[in-house]
Structure formats: C-alpha cells, structure tokens
Coordinates of C-alpha atoms in Angstrom, one line a residue:
X1 CA 33.2 -18.5 186.7
X2 CA 36.3 -16.8 184.9
X3 CA 39.9 -18.2 185.2
X4 CA 43.3 -16.6 184.9
X5 CA 43.5 -17.7 181.3
X6 CA 40.0 -16.6 180.3
X7 CA 40.3 -14.1 177.3
X8 CA 39.6 -10.5 177.9
X9 CA 37.5 -8.5 175.3
X10 CA 38.4 -5.1 174.7
X11 CA 36.6 -1.8 173.4
X12 CA 38.0 1.7 172.8
X13 CA 36.1 5.1 172.1
X14 CA 36.9 8.7 172.5
X15 CA 34.6 10.8 174.8
X16 CA 35.3 14.0 176.9
X17 CA 38.6 14.3 174.9
X18 CA 39.8 11.0 176.3
X19 CA 40.2 7.4 175.3
X20 CA 37.7 5.4 177.2
X21 CA 38.6 1.7 177.3
X22 CA 36.7 -1.2 178.6
X23 CA 37.9 -4.7 179.3
X24 CA 35.2 -7.5 180.0
X25 CA 35.9 -11.0 180.7
X26 CA 33.3 -13.8 181.7
X27 CA 29.8 -14.4 180.6
X28 CA 29.1 -11.5 178.7
X29 CA 31.9 -9.8 176.6
X30 CA 30.7 -9.6 173.1
X31 CA 27.1 -10.5 173.2
X32 CA 24.2 -8.0 172.8
X33 CA 24.2 -7.4 176.7
X34 CA 27.7 -6.3 176.5
X35 CA 27.1 -4.1 173.8
X36 CA 24.0 -2.4 175.6
X37 CA 26.0 -1.7 178.7
X38 CA 29.1 -0.3 176.7
X39 CA 26.7 1.8 174.9
X40 CA 24.9 3.2 178.1
X41 CA 28.4 3.8 179.6
X42 CA 29.4 5.9 176.7
X43 CA 26.1 7.8 176.6
X44 CA 26.6 8.6 180.4
X45 CA 30.0 10.2 179.6
X46 CA 28.8 12.2 176.6
X47 CA 26.2 13.6 178.7
X48 CA 28.7 14.5 181.4
X49 CA 30.7 16.0 178.4
X50 CA 27.8 18.1 177.4
X51 CA 27.1 19.5 180.7
X52 CA 30.5 20.2 182.2
X53 CA 33.2 20.6 179.6
X54 CA 35.1 23.6 179.6
X55 CA 36.1 23.2 175.9
X56 CA 32.5 23.2 174.5
X57 CA 30.5 26.3 174.0
X58 CA 27.2 24.7 174.5
X59 CA 28.2 23.2 177.9
X60 CA 26.5 24.1 181.1
X61 CA 29.9 25.0 182.8
X62 CA 30.6 27.5 179.4
X63 CA 27.2 29.1 180.0
X64 CA 28.3 29.9 183.7
X65 CA 31.7 31.2 182.8
X66 CA 30.2 33.4 180.3
X67 CA 27.6 34.7 183.0
X68 CA 24.6 33.4 180.9
X69 CA 23.7 31.0 183.7
X70 CA 23.7 31.5 187.5
X71 CA 25.1 28.4 189.4
X72 CA 21.9 28.3 191.3
X73 CA 19.9 27.9 188.3
X74 CA 22.2 24.9 187.2
X75 CA 21.0 21.2 186.9
X76 CA 21.0 18.6 189.7
X77 CA 24.0 16.9 188.3
X78 CA 25.9 20.3 188.6
X79 CA 25.1 20.8 192.2
X80 CA 26.1 17.2 192.8
X81 CA 29.4 17.9 191.6
X82 CA 29.9 21.2 193.2
X83 CA 28.9 19.6 196.7
X84 CA 31.9 17.1 196.2
X85 CA 34.1 20.0 195.4
X86 CA 33.0 21.9 198.4
X87 CA 33.7 19.0 200.6
X88 CA 37.3 18.5 199.2
X89 CA 37.8 22.3 199.5
X90 CA 37.1 22.3 203.1
X91 CA 39.3 19.2 203.9
X92 CA 42.2 20.8 202.1
X93 CA 42.0 24.2 203.7
X94 CA 41.1 25.7 200.1
X95 CA 44.1 24.1 198.1
X96 CA 41.6 22.1 196.1
X97 CA 38.8 24.2 194.5
X98 CA 36.9 24.2 191.1
X99 CA 36.9 27.9 191.2
X100 CA 40.6 28.5 189.6
X101 CA 42.3 31.9 189.5
X102 CA 42.9 33.0 185.9
X103 CA 45.8 35.2 184.6
X104 CA 43.7 38.4 185.0
X105 CA 43.1 37.7 188.7
X106 CA 39.5 36.6 188.2
X107 CA 38.2 33.1 189.0
X108 CA 36.5 30.8 186.8
X109 CA 34.5 27.4 187.1
X110 CA 36.7 24.4 186.2
X111 CA 35.2 21.3 187.7
X112 CA 37.9 19.1 185.7
X113 CA 39.4 17.9 189.5
X114 CA 35.9 16.1 190.0
X115 CA 34.0 15.7 186.7
X116 CA 36.1 12.6 185.2
X117 CA 36.1 10.3 188.2
X118 CA 32.5 11.2 189.0
X119 CA 31.5 10.6 185.2
X120 CA 33.2 7.4 185.1
X121 CA 32.1 6.1 188.5
X122 CA 28.4 6.8 187.1
X123 CA 29.1 5.0 183.8
X124 CA 30.1 2.0 185.4
X125 CA 26.7 1.5 186.8
X126 CA 25.7 -0.1 183.4
X127 CA 28.5 -2.5 183.7
X128 CA 27.7 -3.8 187.2
X129 CA 24.3 -5.1 185.9
X130 CA 26.4 -7.6 183.8
X131 CA 25.9 -10.7 185.7
X132 CA 29.0 -13.1 185.9
X133 CA 31.3 -10.5 184.1
X134 CA 34.1 -8.7 185.3
X135 CA 35.2 -5.3 184.1
X136 CA 37.6 -2.6 184.0
X137 CA 36.4 0.8 182.8
X138 CA 39.1 3.2 182.1
X139 CA 39.3 7.0 181.1
X140 CA 42.6 8.4 180.7
X141 CA 44.2 6.1 183.1
X142 CA 41.7 6.5 185.7
X143 CA 39.7 3.3 186.4
X144 CA 36.8 1.4 188.1
X145 CA 37.3 -2.4 188.5
X146 CA 35.6 -5.4 189.3
X147 CA 36.9 -8.7 189.5
X148 CA 34.1 -10.8 191.5
X149 CA 34.3 -13.9 189.3
X150 CA 38.1 -14.2 188.3
X151 CA 41.6 -12.8 189.4
X152 CA 42.1 -9.2 190.4
X153 CA 43.0 -7.1 187.5
X154 CA 46.5 -6.0 187.5
X155 CA 47.1 -2.1 187.1
X156 CA 50.3 -0.6 186.1
X157 CA 51.1 3.0 187.6
X158 CA 53.3 5.0 185.3
X159 CA 56.7 6.7 186.1
X160 CA 55.8 10.5 185.7
X161 CA 59.4 10.8 184.6
X162 CA 59.1 8.1 181.9
X163 CA 55.6 7.1 180.9
X164 CA 56.8 4.0 179.0
X165 CA 57.9 2.7 182.4
X166 CA 55.9 1.4 185.6
X167 CA 56.9 2.2 188.8
X168 CA 54.2 -0.3 190.6
X169 CA 51.6 -2.8 189.7
X170 CA 48.8 -3.2 191.9
X171 CA 46.0 -5.9 192.2
X172 CA 42.5 -4.4 192.0
X173 CA 39.4 -6.6 192.6
X174 CA 36.7 -4.2 193.4
X175 CA 37.8 -0.7 193.7
X176 CA 38.9 2.5 191.9
X177 CA 42.3 3.7 190.8
X178 CA 43.3 7.6 189.8
X179 CA 46.4 9.2 189.1
X180 CA 46.9 13.0 189.2
X181 CA 50.2 14.5 187.6
X182 CA 51.2 16.5 184.5
X183 CA 52.8 14.0 182.4
X184 CA 49.8 13.8 180.1
X185 CA 47.2 16.6 181.2
X186 CA 46.9 18.6 184.3
X187 CA 45.9 22.2 183.7
X188 CA 43.8 22.0 187.2
X189 CA 46.6 20.8 189.1
X190 CA 47.4 24.0 191.1
X191 CA 47.1 25.0 194.6
X192 CA 43.9 27.1 194.4
X193 CA 44.9 29.5 197.0
X194 CA 48.1 30.6 195.0
X195 CA 47.2 29.7 191.4
X196 CA 50.7 27.7 191.4
X197 CA 51.5 24.4 190.3
X198 CA 53.4 22.5 193.4
X199 CA 56.9 21.9 192.6
X200 CA 57.8 19.2 195.0
X201 CA 55.2 16.7 193.8
X202 CA 55.3 14.8 190.5
X203 CA 52.3 12.4 190.8
X204 CA 49.8 11.1 193.0
X205 CA 47.9 7.7 192.7
X206 CA 44.9 6.9 195.1
X207 CA 42.8 3.6 195.3
X208 CA 39.5 3.9 196.9
X209 CA 36.2 2.3 196.6
X210 CA 34.9 5.1 194.8
X211 CA 36.6 6.7 191.6
X212 CA 34.8 10.0 192.2
X213 CA 36.7 10.3 195.7
X214 CA 39.8 8.4 194.2
X215 CA 40.0 11.2 191.5
X216 CA 39.2 14.1 193.9
X217 CA 41.7 13.0 196.6
X218 CA 44.5 12.4 194.2
X219 CA 44.0 15.9 192.9
X220 CA 43.8 17.4 196.2
X221 CA 46.9 15.7 197.5
X222 CA 48.7 17.1 194.5
X223 CA 47.6 20.5 195.0
X224 CA 48.8 20.0 198.6
X225 CA 52.4 19.7 197.3
X226 CA 54.6 18.7 200.3
X227 CA 51.6 17.8 202.7
X228 CA 50.4 15.3 200.0
X229 CA 51.3 12.0 201.7
X230 CA 50.6 13.4 205.2
X231 CA 47.1 14.4 204.1
X232 CA 46.4 11.0 202.2
X233 CA 47.5 9.1 205.4
X234 CA 44.5 10.8 207.2
X235 CA 41.8 10.1 204.5
X236 CA 39.5 7.1 205.5
X237 CA 39.9 4.0 203.0
X238 CA 42.4 5.3 200.8
X239 CA 45.8 3.9 199.7
X240 CA 48.1 6.2 198.2
X241 CA 51.2 6.5 196.2
X242 CA 53.0 9.8 196.1
X243 CA 55.9 10.3 193.7
X244 CA 57.9 13.3 194.6
X245 CA 60.0 15.6 192.0
X246 CA 63.1 14.0 193.1
X247 CA 61.9 10.5 192.2
X248 CA 61.3 9.1 195.6
X249 CA 58.2 7.6 196.6
X250 CA 55.9 7.6 199.8
X251 CA 53.1 5.0 200.2
X252 CA 50.3 5.7 202.6
X253 CA 47.7 3.3 204.0
X254 CA 45.0 4.8 206.0
X255 CA 42.6 2.8 208.0
X256 CA 38.8 1.6 206.5
X257 CA 37.2 3.5 209.5
X258 CA 37.6 6.7 211.4

C-alpha cells in the first residue's frame, strides 16, 4: 500500500504534439513492468497520432480531407471516434462537431475535440494492469488518474487569464479531468453552427469517469458559450467548472444516474 509520503516516479515524452507525462507511485514505478506499461501507453498514443493527426500528411484524417479516402472506408477506430462525435453533436444541437467550417465556407474533418481524450483513455489501459500502483497520465493537462492504494491525486486547474495561477485544486481518486480553453491551444473551440468562438466563456473543466467524455463535454460546453453551465448540469455523472470571460466561475454537479 502506498502512503501520502511515498515518492512519485515521473516520466515525460512528446507525442501528438503534446507533452505526455506519467506519475507512478506504489509497487511498480521504475521496474521493467512500469517500463513496459509506459512503452505500451506511448505506442497507443503514437498510433492515434498516425491515424487522426491533421498535421501529418500520412494520417487517415489527412487522406479524408484531401478526398483520397472515403469516411465509409476508414478503419474501425475512425468510426468509433466519429460515433462519439455524433452523439455529442446531437446533445448540443450541432454546436459541437468534428466537421468544422473553414474560411472558404466548406467543412473539413477535425476530430481534435474527441481524439485526445479518447486516445489517452485508451493508452491508460496499459497502466491499469500495474498491480498495487497508482498512476496519473496527462496529455497537455487532460488526465486519467487512479489512486486505489494511496491518497487521491491533487489536480490543479489553471486560471485562463494567468496560467501560472491556480483557480482550484481538486482531489481525484479514480476519474478523468479535461479542460478546454484557448490559453494554450484551441483551434477547434468554436460553435460549429457559426464557426465563431464563443465570447462569454473563457474555460471549461469537466471531471468524469471517462476522459473520452470529460474531454468531449468540456469542448462541447465551451462551444455552447452562455449555455455551458446549464448544459453541463444536465450531463449525468459530470462535475464541471466554467470560467466566464469576466473572471467569474460557475460550478456544476450532475447526478450519477438519470
């Protein structure tokens, strides 16, 4: 069993254009089993990048955007991500979409609002096999955490106006945390119905059991602008923190069941 004072082993690698960091504590931190789990997690993320990157010419998504591959002919993972996107699009009345309008008025596939959370959630499966070991896997600030042996991980949420400052610290024992905002990256953070970035919301953080849905819901709520908090409050099993453009905040807590 881990304790509050047990040391944490940390690893960092750049994948998908993001810093991927791992914190481990407990039985397996620097041994061959930990090494293998980290390697498997990184391999899963690299495979996601090869498939979904909008920056790589050799990705599946780039082939679709060039018209060289039909969506219907894409691999199973593509259809899994697009199914998540369709569900979020329906839930937001079209504000969230992976088909985003470009400057020429046409739409192009950009699955960024789904892929990061989906990929990290999948990568974390390799870490769940480490017996007696707690982990926190983070990709650019979105993370999957498990603390079954020791104390909950304490996760800081940045102030979007001053990333060096925290506006909240939340304990996370077995859940995922995702934040959407434009302090770091955010080209996909628009209302897909208009192509415009909402002006009234600065940042949305969501805590959920799945990083796939924490990430999607944070992006979707941001896209909804002034309706962000109201919408999040209706999403089963989510806790949310909306930071408005004027610096005020709204916390939401939805029930675990409908």
